[in-house]
PDB file of C-alpha atoms and ligand atoms in Angstrom:
ATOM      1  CA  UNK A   1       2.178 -19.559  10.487  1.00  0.00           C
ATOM      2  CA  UNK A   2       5.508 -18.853   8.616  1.00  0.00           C
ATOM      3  CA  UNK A   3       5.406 -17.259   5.242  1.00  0.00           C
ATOM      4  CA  UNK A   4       8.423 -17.208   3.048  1.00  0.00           C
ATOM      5  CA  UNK A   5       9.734 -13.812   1.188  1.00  0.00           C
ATOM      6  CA  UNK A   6       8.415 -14.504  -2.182  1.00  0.00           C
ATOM      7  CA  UNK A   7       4.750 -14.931  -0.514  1.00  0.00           C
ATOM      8  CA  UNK A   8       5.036 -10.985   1.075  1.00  0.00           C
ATOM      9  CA  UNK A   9       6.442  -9.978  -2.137  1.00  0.00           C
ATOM     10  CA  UNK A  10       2.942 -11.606  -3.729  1.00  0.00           C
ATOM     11  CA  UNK A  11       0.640 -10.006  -0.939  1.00  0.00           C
ATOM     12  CA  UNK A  12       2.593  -6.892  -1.359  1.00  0.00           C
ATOM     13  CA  UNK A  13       2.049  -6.812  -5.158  1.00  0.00           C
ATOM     14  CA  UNK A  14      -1.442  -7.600  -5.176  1.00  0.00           C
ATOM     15  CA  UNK A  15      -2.089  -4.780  -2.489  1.00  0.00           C
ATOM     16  CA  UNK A  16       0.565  -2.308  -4.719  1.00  0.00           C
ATOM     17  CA  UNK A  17      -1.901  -3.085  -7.725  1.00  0.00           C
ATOM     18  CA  UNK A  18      -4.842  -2.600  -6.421  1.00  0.00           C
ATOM     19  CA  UNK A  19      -4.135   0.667  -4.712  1.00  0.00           C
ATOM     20  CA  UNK A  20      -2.383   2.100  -8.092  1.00  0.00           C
ATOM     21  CA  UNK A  21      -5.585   1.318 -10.008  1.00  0.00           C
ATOM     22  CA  UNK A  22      -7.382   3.554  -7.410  1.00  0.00           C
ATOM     23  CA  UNK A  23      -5.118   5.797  -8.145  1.00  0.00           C
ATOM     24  CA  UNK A  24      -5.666   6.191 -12.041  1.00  0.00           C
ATOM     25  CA  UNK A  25      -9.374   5.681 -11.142  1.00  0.00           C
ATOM     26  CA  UNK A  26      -8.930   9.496  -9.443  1.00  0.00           C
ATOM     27  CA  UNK A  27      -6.896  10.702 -11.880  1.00  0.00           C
ATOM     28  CA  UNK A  28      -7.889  14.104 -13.205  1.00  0.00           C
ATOM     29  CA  UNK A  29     -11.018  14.197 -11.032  1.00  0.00           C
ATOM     30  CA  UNK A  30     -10.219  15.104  -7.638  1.00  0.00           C
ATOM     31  CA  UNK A  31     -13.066  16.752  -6.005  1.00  0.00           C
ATOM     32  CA  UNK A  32     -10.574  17.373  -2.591  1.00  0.00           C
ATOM     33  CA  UNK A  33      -7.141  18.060  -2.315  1.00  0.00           C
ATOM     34  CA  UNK A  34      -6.142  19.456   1.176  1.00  0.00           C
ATOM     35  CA  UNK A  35      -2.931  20.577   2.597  1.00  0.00           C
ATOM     36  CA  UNK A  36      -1.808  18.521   5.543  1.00  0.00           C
ATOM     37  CA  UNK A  37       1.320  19.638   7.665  1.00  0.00           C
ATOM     38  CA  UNK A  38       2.748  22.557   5.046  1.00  0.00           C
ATOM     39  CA  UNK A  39       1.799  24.690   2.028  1.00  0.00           C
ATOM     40  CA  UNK A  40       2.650  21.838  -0.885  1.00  0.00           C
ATOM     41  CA  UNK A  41       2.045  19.035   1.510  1.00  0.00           C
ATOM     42  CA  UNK A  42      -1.063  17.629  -0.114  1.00  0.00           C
ATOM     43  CA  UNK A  43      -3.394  15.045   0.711  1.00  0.00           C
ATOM     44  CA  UNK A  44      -6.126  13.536  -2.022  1.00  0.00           C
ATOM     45  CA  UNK A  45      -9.060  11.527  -1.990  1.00  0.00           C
ATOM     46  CA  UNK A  46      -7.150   9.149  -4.079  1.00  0.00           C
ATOM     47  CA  UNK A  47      -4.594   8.993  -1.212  1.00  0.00           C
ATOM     48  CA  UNK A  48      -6.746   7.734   1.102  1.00  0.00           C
ATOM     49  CA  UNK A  49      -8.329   5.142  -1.213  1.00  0.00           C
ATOM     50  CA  UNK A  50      -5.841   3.755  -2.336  1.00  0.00           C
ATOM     51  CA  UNK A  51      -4.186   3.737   1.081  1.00  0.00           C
ATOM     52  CA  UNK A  52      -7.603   1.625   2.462  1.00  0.00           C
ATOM     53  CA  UNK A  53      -7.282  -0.485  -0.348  1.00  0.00           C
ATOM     54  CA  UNK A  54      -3.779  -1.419   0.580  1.00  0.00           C
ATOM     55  CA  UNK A  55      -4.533  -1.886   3.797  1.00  0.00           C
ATOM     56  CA  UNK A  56      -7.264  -4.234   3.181  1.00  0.00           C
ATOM     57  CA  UNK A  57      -5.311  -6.517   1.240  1.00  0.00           C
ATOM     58  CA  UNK A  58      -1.974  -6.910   3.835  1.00  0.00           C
ATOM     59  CA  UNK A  59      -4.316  -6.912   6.975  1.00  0.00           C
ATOM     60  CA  UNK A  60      -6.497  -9.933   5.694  1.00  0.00           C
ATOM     61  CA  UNK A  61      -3.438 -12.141   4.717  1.00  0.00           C
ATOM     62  CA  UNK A  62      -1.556 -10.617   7.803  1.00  0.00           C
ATOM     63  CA  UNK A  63      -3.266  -9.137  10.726  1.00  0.00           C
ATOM     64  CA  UNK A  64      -0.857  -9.328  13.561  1.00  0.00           C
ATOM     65  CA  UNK A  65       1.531  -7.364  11.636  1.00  0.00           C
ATOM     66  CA  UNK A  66       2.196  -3.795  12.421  1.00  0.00           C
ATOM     67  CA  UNK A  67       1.648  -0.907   9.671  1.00  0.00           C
ATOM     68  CA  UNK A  68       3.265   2.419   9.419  1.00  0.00           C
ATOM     69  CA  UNK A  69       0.799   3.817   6.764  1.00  0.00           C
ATOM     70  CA  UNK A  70       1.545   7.962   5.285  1.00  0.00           C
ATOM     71  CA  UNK A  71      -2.153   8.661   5.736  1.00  0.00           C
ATOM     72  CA  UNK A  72      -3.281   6.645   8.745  1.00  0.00           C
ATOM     73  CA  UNK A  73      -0.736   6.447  10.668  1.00  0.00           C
ATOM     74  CA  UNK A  74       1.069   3.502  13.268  1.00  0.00           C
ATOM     75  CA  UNK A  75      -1.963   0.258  13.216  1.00  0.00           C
ATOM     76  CA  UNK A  76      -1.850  -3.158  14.314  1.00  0.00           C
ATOM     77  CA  UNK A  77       1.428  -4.402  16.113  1.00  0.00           C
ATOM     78  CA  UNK A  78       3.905  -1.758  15.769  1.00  0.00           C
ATOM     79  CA  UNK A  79       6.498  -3.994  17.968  1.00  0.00           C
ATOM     80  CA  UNK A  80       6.025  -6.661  15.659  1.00  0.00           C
ATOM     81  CA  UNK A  81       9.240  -8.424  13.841  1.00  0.00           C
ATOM     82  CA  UNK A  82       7.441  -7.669  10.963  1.00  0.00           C
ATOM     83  CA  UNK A  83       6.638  -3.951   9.772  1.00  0.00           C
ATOM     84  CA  UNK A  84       5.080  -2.563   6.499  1.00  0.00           C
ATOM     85  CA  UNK A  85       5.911   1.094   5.849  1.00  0.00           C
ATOM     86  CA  UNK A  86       3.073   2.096   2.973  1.00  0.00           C
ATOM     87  CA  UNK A  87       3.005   5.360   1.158  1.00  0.00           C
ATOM     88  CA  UNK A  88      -0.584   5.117  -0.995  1.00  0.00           C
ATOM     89  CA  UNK A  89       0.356   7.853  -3.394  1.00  0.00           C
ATOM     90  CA  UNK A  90       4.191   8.880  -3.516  1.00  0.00           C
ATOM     91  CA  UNK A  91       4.596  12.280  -5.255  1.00  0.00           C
ATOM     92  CA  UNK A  92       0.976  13.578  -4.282  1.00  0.00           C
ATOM     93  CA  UNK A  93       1.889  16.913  -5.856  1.00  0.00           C
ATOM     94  CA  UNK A  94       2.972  15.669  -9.284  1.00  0.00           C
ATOM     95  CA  UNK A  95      -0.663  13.991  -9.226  1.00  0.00           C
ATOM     96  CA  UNK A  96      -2.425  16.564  -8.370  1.00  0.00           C
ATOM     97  CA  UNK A  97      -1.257  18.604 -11.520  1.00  0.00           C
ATOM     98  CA  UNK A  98      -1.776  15.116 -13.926  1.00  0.00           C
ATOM     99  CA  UNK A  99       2.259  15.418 -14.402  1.00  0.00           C
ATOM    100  CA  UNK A 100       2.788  11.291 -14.413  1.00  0.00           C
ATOM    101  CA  UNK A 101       5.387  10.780 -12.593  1.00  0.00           C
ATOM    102  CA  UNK A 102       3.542   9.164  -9.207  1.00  0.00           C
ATOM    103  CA  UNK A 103       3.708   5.449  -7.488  1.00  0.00           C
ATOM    104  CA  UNK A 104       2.377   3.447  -4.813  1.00  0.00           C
ATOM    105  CA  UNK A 105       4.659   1.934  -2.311  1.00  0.00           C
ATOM    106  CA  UNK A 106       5.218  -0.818   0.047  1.00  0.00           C
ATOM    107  CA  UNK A 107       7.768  -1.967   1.898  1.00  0.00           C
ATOM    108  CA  UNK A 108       8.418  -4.816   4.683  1.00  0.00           C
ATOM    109  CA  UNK A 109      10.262  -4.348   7.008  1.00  0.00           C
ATOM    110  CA  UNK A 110      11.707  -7.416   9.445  1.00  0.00           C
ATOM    111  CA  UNK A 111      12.915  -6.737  12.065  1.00  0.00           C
ATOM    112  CA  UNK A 112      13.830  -3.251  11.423  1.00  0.00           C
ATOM    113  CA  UNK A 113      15.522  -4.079   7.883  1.00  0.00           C
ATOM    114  CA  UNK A 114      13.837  -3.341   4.283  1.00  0.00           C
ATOM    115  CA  UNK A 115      13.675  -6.948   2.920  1.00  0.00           C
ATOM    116  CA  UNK A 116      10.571  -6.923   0.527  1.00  0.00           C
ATOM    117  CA  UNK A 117       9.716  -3.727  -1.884  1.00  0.00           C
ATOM    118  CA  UNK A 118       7.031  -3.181  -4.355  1.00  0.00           C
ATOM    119  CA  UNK A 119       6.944   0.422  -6.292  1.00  0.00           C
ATOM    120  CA  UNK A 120       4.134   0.354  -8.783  1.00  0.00           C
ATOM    121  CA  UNK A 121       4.356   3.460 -11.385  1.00  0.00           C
ATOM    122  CA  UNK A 122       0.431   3.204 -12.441  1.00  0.00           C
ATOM    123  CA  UNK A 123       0.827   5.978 -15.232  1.00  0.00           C
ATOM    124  CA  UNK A 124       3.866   3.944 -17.044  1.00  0.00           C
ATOM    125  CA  UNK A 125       2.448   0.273 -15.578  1.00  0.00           C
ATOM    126  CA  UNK A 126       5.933   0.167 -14.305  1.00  0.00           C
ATOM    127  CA  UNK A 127       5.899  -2.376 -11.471  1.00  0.00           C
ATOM    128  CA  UNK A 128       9.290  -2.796  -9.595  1.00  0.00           C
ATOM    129  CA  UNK A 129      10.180  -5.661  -6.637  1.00  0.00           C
ATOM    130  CA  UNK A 130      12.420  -7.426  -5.178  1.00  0.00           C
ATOM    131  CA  UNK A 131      13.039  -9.487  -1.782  1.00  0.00           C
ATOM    132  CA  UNK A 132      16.100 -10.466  -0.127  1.00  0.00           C
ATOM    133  CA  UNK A 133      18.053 -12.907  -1.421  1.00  0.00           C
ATOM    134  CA  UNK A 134      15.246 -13.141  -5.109  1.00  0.00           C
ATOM    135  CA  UNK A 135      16.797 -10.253  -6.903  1.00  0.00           C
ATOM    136  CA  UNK A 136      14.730  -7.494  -7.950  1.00  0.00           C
ATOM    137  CA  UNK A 137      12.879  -7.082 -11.386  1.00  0.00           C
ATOM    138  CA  UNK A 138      10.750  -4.327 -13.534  1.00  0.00           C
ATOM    139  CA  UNK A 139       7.640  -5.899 -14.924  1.00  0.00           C
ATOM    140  CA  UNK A 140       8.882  -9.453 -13.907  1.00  0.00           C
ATOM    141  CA  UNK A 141      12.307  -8.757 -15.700  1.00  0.00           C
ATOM    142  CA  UNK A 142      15.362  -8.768 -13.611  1.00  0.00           C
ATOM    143  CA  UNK A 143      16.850  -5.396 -13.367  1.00  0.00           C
ATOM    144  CA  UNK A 144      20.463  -4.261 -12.034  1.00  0.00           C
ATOM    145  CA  UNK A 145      21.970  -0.944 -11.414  1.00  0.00           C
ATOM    146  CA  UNK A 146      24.203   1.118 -13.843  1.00  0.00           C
ATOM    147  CA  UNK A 147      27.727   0.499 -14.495  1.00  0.00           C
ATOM    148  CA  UNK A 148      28.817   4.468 -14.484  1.00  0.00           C
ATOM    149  CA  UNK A 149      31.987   4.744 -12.541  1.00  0.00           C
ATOM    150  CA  UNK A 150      32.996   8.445 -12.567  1.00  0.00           C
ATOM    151  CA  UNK A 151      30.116  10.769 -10.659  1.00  0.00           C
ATOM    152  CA  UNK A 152      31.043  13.451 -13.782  1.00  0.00           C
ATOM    153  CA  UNK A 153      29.393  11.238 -16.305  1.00  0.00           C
ATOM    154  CA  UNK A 154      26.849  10.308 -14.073  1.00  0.00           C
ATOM    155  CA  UNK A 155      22.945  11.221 -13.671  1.00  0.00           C
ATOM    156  CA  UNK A 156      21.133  11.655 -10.514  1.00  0.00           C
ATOM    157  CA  UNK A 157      18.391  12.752  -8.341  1.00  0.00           C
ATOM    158  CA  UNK A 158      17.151  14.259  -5.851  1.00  0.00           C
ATOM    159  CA  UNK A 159      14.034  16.124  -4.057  1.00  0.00           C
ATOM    160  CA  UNK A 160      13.293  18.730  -1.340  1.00  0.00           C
ATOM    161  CA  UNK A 161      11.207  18.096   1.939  1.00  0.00           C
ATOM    162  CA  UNK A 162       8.147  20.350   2.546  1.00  0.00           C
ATOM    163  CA  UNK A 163       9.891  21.643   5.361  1.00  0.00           C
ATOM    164  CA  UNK A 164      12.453  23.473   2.555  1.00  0.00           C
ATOM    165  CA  UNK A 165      11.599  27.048   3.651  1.00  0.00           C
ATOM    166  CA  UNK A 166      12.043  26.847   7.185  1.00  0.00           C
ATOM    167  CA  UNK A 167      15.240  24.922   7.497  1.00  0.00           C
ATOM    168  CA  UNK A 168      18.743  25.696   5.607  1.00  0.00           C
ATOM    169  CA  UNK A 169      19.337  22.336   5.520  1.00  0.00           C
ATOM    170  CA  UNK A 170      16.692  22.506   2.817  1.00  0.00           C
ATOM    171  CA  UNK A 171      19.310  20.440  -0.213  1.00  0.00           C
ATOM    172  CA  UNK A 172      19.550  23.603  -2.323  1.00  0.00           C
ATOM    173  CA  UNK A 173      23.325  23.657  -1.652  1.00  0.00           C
ATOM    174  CA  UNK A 174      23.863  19.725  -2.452  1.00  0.00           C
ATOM    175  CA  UNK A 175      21.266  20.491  -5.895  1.00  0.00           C
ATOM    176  CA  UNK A 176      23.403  23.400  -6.776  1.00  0.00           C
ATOM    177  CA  UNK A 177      27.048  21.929  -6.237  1.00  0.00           C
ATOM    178  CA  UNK A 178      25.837  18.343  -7.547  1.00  0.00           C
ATOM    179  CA  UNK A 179      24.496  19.829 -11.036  1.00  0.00           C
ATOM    180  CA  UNK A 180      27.761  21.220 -11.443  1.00  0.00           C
ATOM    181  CA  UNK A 181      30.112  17.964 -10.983  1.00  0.00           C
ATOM    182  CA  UNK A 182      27.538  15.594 -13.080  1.00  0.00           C
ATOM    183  CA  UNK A 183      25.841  15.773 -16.054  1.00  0.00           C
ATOM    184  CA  UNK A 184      22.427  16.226 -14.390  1.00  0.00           C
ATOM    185  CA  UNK A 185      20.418  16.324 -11.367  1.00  0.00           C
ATOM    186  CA  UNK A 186      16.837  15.552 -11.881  1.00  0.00           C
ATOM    187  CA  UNK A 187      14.067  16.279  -9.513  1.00  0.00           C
ATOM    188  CA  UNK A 188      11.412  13.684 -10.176  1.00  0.00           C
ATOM    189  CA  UNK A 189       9.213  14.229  -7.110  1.00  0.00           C
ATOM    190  CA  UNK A 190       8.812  10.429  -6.362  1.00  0.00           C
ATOM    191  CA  UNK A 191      11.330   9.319  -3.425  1.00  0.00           C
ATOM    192  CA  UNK A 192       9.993   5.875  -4.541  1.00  0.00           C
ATOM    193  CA  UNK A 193      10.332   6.189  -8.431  1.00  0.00           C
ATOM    194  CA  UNK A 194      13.630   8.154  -7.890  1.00  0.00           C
ATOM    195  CA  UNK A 195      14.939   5.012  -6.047  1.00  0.00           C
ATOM    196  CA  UNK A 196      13.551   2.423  -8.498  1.00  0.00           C
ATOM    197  CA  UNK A 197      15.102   4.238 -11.107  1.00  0.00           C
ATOM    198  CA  UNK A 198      18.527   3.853  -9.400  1.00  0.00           C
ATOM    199  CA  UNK A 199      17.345  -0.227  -9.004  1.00  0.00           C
ATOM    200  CA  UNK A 200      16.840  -0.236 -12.610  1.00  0.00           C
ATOM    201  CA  UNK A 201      19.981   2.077 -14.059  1.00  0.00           C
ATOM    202  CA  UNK A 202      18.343   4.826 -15.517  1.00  0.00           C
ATOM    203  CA  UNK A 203      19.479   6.630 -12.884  1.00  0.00           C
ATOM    204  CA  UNK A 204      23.213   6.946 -11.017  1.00  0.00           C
ATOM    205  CA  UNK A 205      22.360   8.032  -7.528  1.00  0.00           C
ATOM    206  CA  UNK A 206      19.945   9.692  -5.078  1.00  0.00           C
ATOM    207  CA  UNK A 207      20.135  11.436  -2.033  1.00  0.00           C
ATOM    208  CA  UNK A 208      17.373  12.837   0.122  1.00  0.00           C
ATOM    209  CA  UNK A 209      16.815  14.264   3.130  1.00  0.00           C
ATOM    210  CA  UNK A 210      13.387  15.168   5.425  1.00  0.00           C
ATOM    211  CA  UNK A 211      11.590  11.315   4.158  1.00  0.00           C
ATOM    212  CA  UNK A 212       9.435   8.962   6.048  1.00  0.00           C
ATOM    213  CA  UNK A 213       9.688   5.379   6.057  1.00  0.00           C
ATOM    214  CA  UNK A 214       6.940   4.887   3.875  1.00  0.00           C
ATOM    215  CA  UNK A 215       9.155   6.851   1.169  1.00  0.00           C
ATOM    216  CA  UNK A 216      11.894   4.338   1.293  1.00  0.00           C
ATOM    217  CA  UNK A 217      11.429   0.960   2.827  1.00  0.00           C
ATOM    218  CA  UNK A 218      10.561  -0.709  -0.991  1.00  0.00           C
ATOM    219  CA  UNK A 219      12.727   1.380  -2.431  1.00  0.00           C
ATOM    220  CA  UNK A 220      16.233   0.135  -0.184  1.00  0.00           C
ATOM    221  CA  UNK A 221      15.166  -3.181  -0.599  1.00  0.00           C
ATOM    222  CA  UNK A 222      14.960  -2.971  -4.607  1.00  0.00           C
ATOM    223  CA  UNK A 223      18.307  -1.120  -4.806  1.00  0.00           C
ATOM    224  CA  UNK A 224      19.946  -3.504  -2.697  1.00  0.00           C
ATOM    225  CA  UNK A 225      18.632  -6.409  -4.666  1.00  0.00           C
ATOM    226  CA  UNK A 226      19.580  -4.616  -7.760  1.00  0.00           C
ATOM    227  CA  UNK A 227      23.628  -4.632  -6.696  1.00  0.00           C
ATOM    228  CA  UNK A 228      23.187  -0.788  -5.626  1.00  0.00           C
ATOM    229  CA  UNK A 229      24.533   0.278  -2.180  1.00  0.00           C
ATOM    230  CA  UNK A 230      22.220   2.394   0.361  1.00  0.00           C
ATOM    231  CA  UNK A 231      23.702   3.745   3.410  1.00  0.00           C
ATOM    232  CA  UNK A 232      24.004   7.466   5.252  1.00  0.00           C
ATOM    233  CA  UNK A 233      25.710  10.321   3.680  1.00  0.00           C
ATOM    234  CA  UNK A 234      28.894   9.821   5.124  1.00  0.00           C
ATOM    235  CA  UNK A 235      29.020   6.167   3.752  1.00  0.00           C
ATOM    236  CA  UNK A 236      27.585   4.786   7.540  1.00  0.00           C
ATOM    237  CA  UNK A 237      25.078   2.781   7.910  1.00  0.00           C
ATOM    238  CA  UNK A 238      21.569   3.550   6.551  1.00  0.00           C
ATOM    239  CA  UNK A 239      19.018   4.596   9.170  1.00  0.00           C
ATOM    240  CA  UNK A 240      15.319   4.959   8.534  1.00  0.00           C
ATOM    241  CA  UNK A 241      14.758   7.214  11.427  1.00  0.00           C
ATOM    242  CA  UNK A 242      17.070  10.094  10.289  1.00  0.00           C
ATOM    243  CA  UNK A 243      15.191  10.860   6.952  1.00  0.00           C
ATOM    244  CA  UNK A 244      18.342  10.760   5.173  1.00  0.00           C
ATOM    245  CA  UNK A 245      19.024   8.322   2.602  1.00  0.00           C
ATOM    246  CA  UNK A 246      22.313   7.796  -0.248  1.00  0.00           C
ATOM    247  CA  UNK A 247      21.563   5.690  -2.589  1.00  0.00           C
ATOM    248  CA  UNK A 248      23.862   4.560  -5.535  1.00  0.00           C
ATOM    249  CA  UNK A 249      24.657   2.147  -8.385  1.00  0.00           C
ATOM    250  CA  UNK A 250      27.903   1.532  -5.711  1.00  0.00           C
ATOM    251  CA  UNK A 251      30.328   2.587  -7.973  1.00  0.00           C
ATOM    252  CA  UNK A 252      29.875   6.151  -7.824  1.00  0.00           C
ATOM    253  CA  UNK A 253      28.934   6.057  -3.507  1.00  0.00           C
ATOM    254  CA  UNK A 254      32.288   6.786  -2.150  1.00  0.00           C
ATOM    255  CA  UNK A 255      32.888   9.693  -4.743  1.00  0.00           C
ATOM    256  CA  UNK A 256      29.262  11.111  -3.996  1.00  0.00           C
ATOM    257  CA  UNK A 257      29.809  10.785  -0.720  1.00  0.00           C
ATOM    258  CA  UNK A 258      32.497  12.399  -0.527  1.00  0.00           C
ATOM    259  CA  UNK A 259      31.210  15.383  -1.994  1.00  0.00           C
ATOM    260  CA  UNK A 260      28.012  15.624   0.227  1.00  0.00           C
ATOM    261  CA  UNK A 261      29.901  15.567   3.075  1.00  0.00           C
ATOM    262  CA  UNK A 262      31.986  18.627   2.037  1.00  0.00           C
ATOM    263  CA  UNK A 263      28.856  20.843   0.773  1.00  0.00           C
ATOM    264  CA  UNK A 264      27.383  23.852   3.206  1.00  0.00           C
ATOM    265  CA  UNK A 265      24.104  25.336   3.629  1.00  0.00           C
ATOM    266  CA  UNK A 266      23.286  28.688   1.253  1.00  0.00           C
ATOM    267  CA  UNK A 267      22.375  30.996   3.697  1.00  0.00           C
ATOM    268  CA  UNK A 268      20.254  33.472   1.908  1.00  0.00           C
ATOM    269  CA  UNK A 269      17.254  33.264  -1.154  1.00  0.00           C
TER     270      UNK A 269
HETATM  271  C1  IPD B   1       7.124  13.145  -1.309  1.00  0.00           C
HETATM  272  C2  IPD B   1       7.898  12.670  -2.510  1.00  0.00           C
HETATM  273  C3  IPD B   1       8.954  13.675  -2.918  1.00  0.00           C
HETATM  274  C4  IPD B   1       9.876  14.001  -1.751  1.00  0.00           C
HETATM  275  C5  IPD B   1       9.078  14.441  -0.550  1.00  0.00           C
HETATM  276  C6  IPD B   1       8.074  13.356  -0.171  1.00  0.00           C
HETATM  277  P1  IPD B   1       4.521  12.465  -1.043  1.00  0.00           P
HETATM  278  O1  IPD B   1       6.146  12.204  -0.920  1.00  0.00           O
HETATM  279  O2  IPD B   1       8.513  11.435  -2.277  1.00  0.00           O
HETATM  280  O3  IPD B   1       9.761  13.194  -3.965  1.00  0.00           O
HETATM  281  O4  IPD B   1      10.769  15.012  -2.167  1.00  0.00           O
HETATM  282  O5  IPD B   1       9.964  14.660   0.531  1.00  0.00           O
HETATM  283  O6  IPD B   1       7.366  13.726   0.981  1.00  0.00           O
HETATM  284  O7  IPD B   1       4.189  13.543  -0.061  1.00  0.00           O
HETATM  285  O8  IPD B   1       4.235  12.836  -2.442  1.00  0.00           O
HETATM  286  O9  IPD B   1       3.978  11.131  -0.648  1.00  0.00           O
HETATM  287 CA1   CA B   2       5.884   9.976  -0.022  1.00  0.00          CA
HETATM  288 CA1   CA B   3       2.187   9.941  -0.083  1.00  0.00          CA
END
């Protein structure tokens, strides 16, 4: 059977609601919250709920689909042209201390590219998604990126991987340098709502490094839609695998770019 975009982008919704209402449903009485790979990594019982809720929804409408889920891992037909990259609960830690600032997200990938993206903000009942070629909306309302041109009036944001102890290349350089040149760098804690954000113009630009698929995928469709640009640092094209991610309204890319190529590790803390 052949589905068309806008029929992924409903699954996808329905499955994004349903897991963020799990999600609220937890909020504030976690019995369990575990650390996974790292001190800070955390993992919830809400996580996995809303995670098996998800997956319940996108497997019934489309089981020989492969998944790339946070908490479950690599299901159904990884090989498959078509690939959803789920993250149940992005910014686990902001949850886990009630600060509301926390989404569920779901991407599609097909064949390899982010062309459906669903970021629901449960707290705010912010629901952002587009599909390629439909345009992207908040709460059913089309949305488009900001029109800053000059990266010194812009705002932007950024995060730091769990891994930020044990690497330099642990974005305190790029955090430092960037909050200089701009008029802000915020650290939301939500790859996904940092990226919608961007979709949606209240932010500039966002770069990351150390994310998963399931961190991105929706969001680099929505920015795309949006008339944002998405690509590697150094302006090349964006690759999923490397963890990296620049994402901008397009105006300010080459400039931020720039910058993020020229910016070195600080050594010592
Ligand atoms: C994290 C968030 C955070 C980013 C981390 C991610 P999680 O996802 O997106 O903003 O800085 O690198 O791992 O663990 O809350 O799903
Ligand atoms: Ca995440
Ligand atoms: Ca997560």
């Amino acid at each position: 059977m052949t589905y068309s975009l806008e029929t992924f982008l409903d699954i996808a919704t329905e499955a994004a609601l349903a897991g963020g209402a799990i999600v609220q449903s937890y909020l504030g009485k976690l019995e369990e919250i575990q650390e996974k790979s790292r001190p800070g990594d955390l993992v919830t019982e809400a996580d996995k709920a809303s995670e098996a809720a998800i997956l319940k929804v996108i497997t019934r409408h489309f089981p020989s689909h492969g998944i790339l889920a946070e908490e479950s891992g690599k299901g159904g037909a990884i090989a498959s042209e078509f690939l959803w990259a789920i993250d149940p609960l992005d910014g686990t830690t902001n949850y886990a201390h009630q600060y509301p600032f926390y989404a569920v997200s779901i991407g599609l990938l097909i064949d390899g590219i982010p062309q459906v993206g669903v970021i629901f903000d449960p707290a705010h009942q912010d629901l952002f998604r587009a599909a390629q070629g439909l345009g992207a909306t908040r709460n059913r309302r089309p949305i488009r990126v900001s029109a800053t041109t000059d990266l010194a009036r812009s705002l932007l944001v950024t995060g730091f991987a769990y891994d930020r102890r044990e690497t330099p290349d642990n974005n305190y350089a790029e955090f430092c340098r960037l909050t200089h040149l701009t008029q802000g760098v915020r650290r939301g804690g939500s790859a996904a709502i940092d990226l919608a954000y961007v979709a949606c113009g209240r932010l500039d630009g966002f770069w990351e490094r150390g994310l998963s698929p399931w961190d991105m995928a929706a969001g680099v469709a929505i920015v795309r839609e949006a008339g944002g640009q998405v690509t590697a640092y150094d302006g090349s094209p964006f690759e999923m695998a490397t963890g990296r991610i620049l994402a901008t309204n397009s105006l300010i890319h080459p400039e931020l770019s720039q910058e993020l190529q020229q910016i070195h590790p600080l050594e010592k803390f």
